[in-house]
Amino acid sequence: MLNAVLPLGFLTPGRDAVVRDVVGGKELRQRLCEMGFARGSLVRIVQSQPCGPLIISLGDGRIVLGRGVAQKIMVEEVDN
Amino acid sequence: MQGNSEAKSLNEMVVGLAGNPNSGKTSMFNNLTGARHQVGNWPGVTVEKKEGRHVRDGQVIRVVDLPGTYSLGAFSEDEAVARNYILSGEPDLVVNIVDASNLERNLYLTTQLLEMGANLVIALNMFDEAEKKQIKIDLEAMAGILAVPVVPTVAVRNKGTSELVTAAVGAAGKGPGRTFRIDYGREAEPGIARLEKALAAVQTVKHLPARWVAVKLLEGDENIYGRVMQSLKAGDIVKLRDEVAAHIESMTGLDPESLFADRRYGFISGLIKETVTRKSTTEDRLSISDRIDRVVTNRFLGMPIFFLSMFAVFQFTFALGDPLIGYVEEFFEWLGEGAGALFTNELIASLVADGIIGGVGAVLVFIPPIFLIFFAISLLEDSGYMARAAYIMDRFMHRLGLHGKSFIPLIVGFGCNVPAIMACRTLENRRDRMITILITPLMSCAARLPIYVLFVGAFFTAFQGLIISSLYFLGIALAIMMGILFKRFLFKGEVSPFVMELPPYRVPTLKGVLIHMWERGWAFIKRAGTIIFSVVIVIWVFASLPAGVEFASRESYLGAIGGFLAPVFTPLGFGTWEAAAALIFGLLAKEVVVGMFGVVYGIGEDRLTSAIQTLWTPLSAYAFMVMSLIYIPCVAAIATIKRETNSWRWTGFAMAYSLVLGWIMAFLVYQGGRLLGLG
């Protein structure tokens, strides 16, 4: 059950995934880290606007991410 | 209590409140301190500092509200302020407000506070929501593992506050318990220990917890790095730091910063495993909040709902505000007549009645709508809708090269531009911040409302909601246009990352909204009491001199200045000396425009309105409102722009572009209207 690692922005809405890595500059990585995007945390796309921002479910909270940011979070789909 | 700073009195205990945004920190602060706060600034920065007092059995507790942050790095000023305050040794205790319904992320800040060696008490807030989500937390186990008191609270319902204070007083007496440490693993620990030992001899960081300094140095924290660089041994330390960092990277494949973050979250998930049980493993997929969001943030419904709610805000403000304005007006008329009769000296009677009471009164009349609009904005914020508005508007804002977060300062701008410009600090990127600061003054603030209300009352009573909304929307449209232009020609570059928490919807408490409204409204009244009071006296002096002229007549200095500039405004439909003078004084504060008309046309609603009805036309009135909306921001806003941009050049630019834009728009309105036969 090896699943591909893909950017969060490409994840199918509603599917659960696990954060594998955050790429990008130091500042962005630190910001995402303090918001809870740690390696191993469970994420899901709750809602997305075409070409617009996404609402992500992370732990017990909801976080809005711009498209560009969502491409920097690498996730792995989990089977649910 | 063992106070450790000379500034506080012997029996006073100082408590800092720390916590994530949306953790209920503000509600807890209000519970502890009541409605009386002291609002100021943290030294050297523009971050707001709120303080209040709590008294329990003769024990005075000074409660200091720290900025809401997700962590205590050094990237943002908010975080630096919170961190430095905790390290300063001034607080006897830090109360960490933790959202119990969202533990993982909230505990990240907690681990940082503990690593700093803060004497901590944890308030597990929103405990009821956690229970509703069937999250069971073993408080004793958590307190045992973290070695700090843990108290369940529900701040919005003022539950657990008393227990929290008891725990705080107890903990402050004891001082911090055993040292908290996160195990960073065998690849990192020996290096941290070496660095710690070396740092013990460094004067500039000697007073700080050594292990924490070592960890921060490895993480590449700029503030700590800077402090170490000031020491004599900087060279050796930096060399050692780089060596340890390289070792960690080669052993783990991660830079120290990522490794430490992983370890902290690892500790947190271990803690949660030990202390938290979730009844249902399958999460309730569609919580109420998500269900509301399905509609409110819907691709098609989001925008209409947003515009409808904005329209509702203005309708609410005016429908409720109008009758109240009448009462305040009657009060000031009565006051003016009564006060004028008290003085036999004609000049003093005129100063008091026409100048002070007439001028200040003309402004204070608008307290009802100003409070109402702040009430509405607070309601939107506290319910959680404001963050949705930012999400909905993101795509739109993207075209200006900004993102949805810039939208929040813009909405606050409808209340007052000063806090709005200050709110731009939450934008991490300089370019976003600059563009947002430059376009914020186009958001029609509450102080411009009196001008609209005055003219709308004279000409457009039947369509007041529509006319006033049109001005707000004109401001928004121009902000968009200018945003695009600024992005294209002044600030090229990429859009910065957009990351924002979406708090769950909550039913706002009346108390919370009222306190929020009061704080902002009171700031306005204070301004009216100081700046406007002095401006009104200056206007009165100009209107009364040279000696012997009729008050506020064409022959007074005021008339002369206005008359000199009037021709500039002739193509805009209001080339009168009264209008020119009003605009000049409106720079001091936009609401002064109304006070000014109050002085030159005579006090009292009836006289003012009828004077305007005879001297203006609906078209010239509208052009004037457009000018008032756009032209140069008030002095308070200008001063804030200067402080926030730290540049006279940009401040000057903000003034110049808005003046030119205002003139052009008023010109287009007036001349265009005439071509259409409206004049």
PDB file of C-alpha atoms in Angstrom, chain B residues 2-99:
ATOM      1  CA  GLN B   2       8.284  37.918  45.733  1.00  0.00           C
ATOM      2  CA  GLY B   3       8.287  40.745  43.265  1.00  0.00           C
ATOM      3  CA  ASN B   4      11.411  40.978  41.176  1.00  0.00           C
ATOM      4  CA  SER B   5      11.052  44.325  39.503  1.00  0.00           C
ATOM      5  CA  GLU B   6      11.054  47.694  41.206  1.00  0.00           C
ATOM      6  CA  ALA B   7       8.175  48.879  39.059  1.00  0.00           C
ATOM      7  CA  LYS B   8       5.529  46.831  40.812  1.00  0.00           C
ATOM      8  CA  SER B   9       4.268  47.356  44.288  1.00  0.00           C
ATOM      9  CA  LEU B  10       5.074  44.915  47.041  1.00  0.00           C
ATOM     10  CA  ASN B  11       1.817  43.049  47.140  1.00  0.00           C
ATOM     11  CA  GLU B  12       1.207  43.043  43.397  1.00  0.00           C
ATOM     12  CA  MET B  13       1.375  39.922  41.317  1.00  0.00           C
ATOM     13  CA  VAL B  14       1.929  40.158  37.565  1.00  0.00           C
ATOM     14  CA  VAL B  15       0.385  37.614  35.241  1.00  0.00           C
ATOM     15  CA  GLY B  16       0.951  37.463  31.483  1.00  0.00           C
ATOM     16  CA  LEU B  17      -1.769  35.888  29.329  1.00  0.00           C
ATOM     17  CA  ALA B  18      -0.394  33.925  26.390  1.00  0.00           C
ATOM     18  CA  GLY B  19      -2.219  31.881  23.795  1.00  0.00           C
ATOM     19  CA  ASN B  20      -3.030  31.276  20.148  1.00  0.00           C
ATOM     20  CA  PRO B  21      -5.325  33.637  18.273  1.00  0.00           C
ATOM     21  CA  ASN B  22      -8.911  32.345  18.630  1.00  0.00           C
ATOM     22  CA  SER B  23      -8.109  30.445  21.826  1.00  0.00           C
ATOM     23  CA  GLY B  24     -10.493  32.586  23.869  1.00  0.00           C
ATOM     24  CA  LYS B  25      -7.684  34.621  25.401  1.00  0.00           C
ATOM     25  CA  THR B  26      -9.565  37.894  25.040  1.00  0.00           C
ATOM     26  CA  SER B  27     -12.656  36.500  26.757  1.00  0.00           C
ATOM     27  CA  MET B  28     -10.519  35.268  29.629  1.00  0.00           C
ATOM     28  CA  PHE B  29      -8.810  38.639  29.872  1.00  0.00           C
ATOM     29  CA  ASN B  30     -12.226  40.307  30.082  1.00  0.00           C
ATOM     30  CA  ASN B  31     -13.358  37.837  32.748  1.00  0.00           C
ATOM     31  CA  LEU B  32     -10.308  38.538  34.851  1.00  0.00           C
ATOM     32  CA  THR B  33     -10.201  42.288  34.528  1.00  0.00           C
ATOM     33  CA  GLY B  34     -13.780  43.361  33.951  1.00  0.00           C
ATOM     34  CA  ALA B  35     -14.389  46.039  31.388  1.00  0.00           C
ATOM     35  CA  ARG B  36     -11.723  48.458  32.597  1.00  0.00           C
ATOM     36  CA  HIS B  37      -8.537  48.105  30.613  1.00  0.00           C
ATOM     37  CA  GLN B  38      -5.518  50.213  30.143  1.00  0.00           C
ATOM     38  CA  VAL B  39      -4.557  50.253  26.511  1.00  0.00           C
ATOM     39  CA  GLY B  40      -1.104  51.369  25.457  1.00  0.00           C
ATOM     40  CA  ASN B  41       1.812  50.259  23.364  1.00  0.00           C
ATOM     41  CA  TRP B  42       4.659  47.926  24.073  1.00  0.00           C
ATOM     42  CA  PRO B  43       7.839  49.985  24.347  1.00  0.00           C
ATOM     43  CA  GLY B  44       9.467  50.732  21.022  1.00  0.00           C
ATOM     44  CA  VAL B  45       6.895  48.999  18.851  1.00  0.00           C
ATOM     45  CA  THR B  46       3.355  49.645  17.734  1.00  0.00           C
ATOM     46  CA  VAL B  47       1.952  46.400  19.076  1.00  0.00           C
ATOM     47  CA  GLU B  48      -0.963  47.126  21.364  1.00  0.00           C
ATOM     48  CA  LYS B  49      -0.553  46.352  25.046  1.00  0.00           C
ATOM     49  CA  LYS B  50      -3.628  45.736  27.173  1.00  0.00           C
ATOM     50  CA  GLU B  51      -3.540  45.589  30.935  1.00  0.00           C
ATOM     51  CA  GLY B  52      -6.122  45.211  33.646  1.00  0.00           C
ATOM     52  CA  ARG B  53      -6.465  44.392  37.303  1.00  0.00           C
ATOM     53  CA  HIS B  54      -7.963  41.510  39.203  1.00  0.00           C
ATOM     54  CA  VAL B  55      -8.353  41.617  42.971  1.00  0.00           C
ATOM     55  CA  ARG B  56      -8.796  38.472  45.033  1.00  0.00           C
ATOM     56  CA  ASP B  57      -8.810  38.608  48.856  1.00  0.00           C
ATOM     57  CA  GLY B  58      -6.782  41.778  48.903  1.00  0.00           C
ATOM     58  CA  GLN B  59      -4.259  40.332  46.468  1.00  0.00           C
ATOM     59  CA  VAL B  60      -3.860  42.624  43.469  1.00  0.00           C
ATOM     60  CA  ILE B  61      -3.106  40.786  40.245  1.00  0.00           C
ATOM     61  CA  ARG B  62      -1.972  42.834  37.270  1.00  0.00           C
ATOM     62  CA  VAL B  63      -3.018  40.976  34.134  1.00  0.00           C
ATOM     63  CA  VAL B  64      -1.056  41.722  30.965  1.00  0.00           C
ATOM     64  CA  ASP B  65      -2.530  40.488  27.695  1.00  0.00           C
ATOM     65  CA  LEU B  66       0.247  39.254  25.409  1.00  0.00           C
ATOM     66  CA  PRO B  67      -0.257  39.316  21.628  1.00  0.00           C
ATOM     67  CA  GLY B  68      -1.989  36.181  20.345  1.00  0.00           C
ATOM     68  CA  THR B  69       0.638  34.035  18.590  1.00  0.00           C
ATOM     69  CA  TYR B  70       1.071  30.490  17.357  1.00  0.00           C
ATOM     70  CA  SER B  71       4.658  30.282  18.462  1.00  0.00           C
ATOM     71  CA  LEU B  72       7.448  32.337  19.977  1.00  0.00           C
ATOM     72  CA  GLY B  73       9.895  32.654  17.135  1.00  0.00           C
ATOM     73  CA  ALA B  74      11.291  36.009  16.171  1.00  0.00           C
ATOM     74  CA  PHE B  75       9.767  36.478  12.714  1.00  0.00           C
ATOM     75  CA  SER B  76       6.924  38.751  13.706  1.00  0.00           C
ATOM     76  CA  GLU B  77       6.924  41.680  16.067  1.00  0.00           C
ATOM     77  CA  ASP B  78       4.016  40.160  18.012  1.00  0.00           C
ATOM     78  CA  GLU B  79       6.010  37.059  18.789  1.00  0.00           C
ATOM     79  CA  ALA B  80       9.093  39.042  19.743  1.00  0.00           C
ATOM     80  CA  VAL B  81       7.050  41.205  22.106  1.00  0.00           C
ATOM     81  CA  ALA B  82       5.481  38.198  23.849  1.00  0.00           C
ATOM     82  CA  ARG B  83       8.800  36.432  24.085  1.00  0.00           C
ATOM     83  CA  ASN B  84      10.775  39.367  25.423  1.00  0.00           C
ATOM     84  CA  TYR B  85       8.142  40.109  28.021  1.00  0.00           C
ATOM     85  CA  ILE B  86       8.206  36.558  29.337  1.00  0.00           C
ATOM     86  CA  LEU B  87      12.010  36.573  29.400  1.00  0.00           C
ATOM     87  CA  SER B  88      12.128  39.977  31.106  1.00  0.00           C
ATOM     88  CA  GLY B  89      11.251  38.383  34.436  1.00  0.00           C
ATOM     89  CA  GLU B  90       8.500  40.910  35.068  1.00  0.00           C
ATOM     90  CA  PRO B  91       5.610  38.425  35.091  1.00  0.00           C
ATOM     91  CA  ASP B  92       5.461  36.217  38.174  1.00  0.00           C
ATOM     92  CA  LEU B  93       3.449  33.808  36.120  1.00  0.00           C
ATOM     93  CA  VAL B  94       2.273  33.109  32.598  1.00  0.00           C
ATOM     94  CA  VAL B  95      -1.229  31.772  32.057  1.00  0.00           C
ATOM     95  CA  ASN B  96      -1.357  29.858  28.806  1.00  0.00           C
ATOM     96  CA  ILE B  97      -4.840  29.750  27.312  1.00  0.00           C
ATOM     97  CA  VAL B  98      -5.116  26.509  25.357  1.00  0.00           C
ATOM     98  CA  ASP B  99      -8.058  25.633  23.104  1.00  0.00           C
TER      99      ASP B  99
END
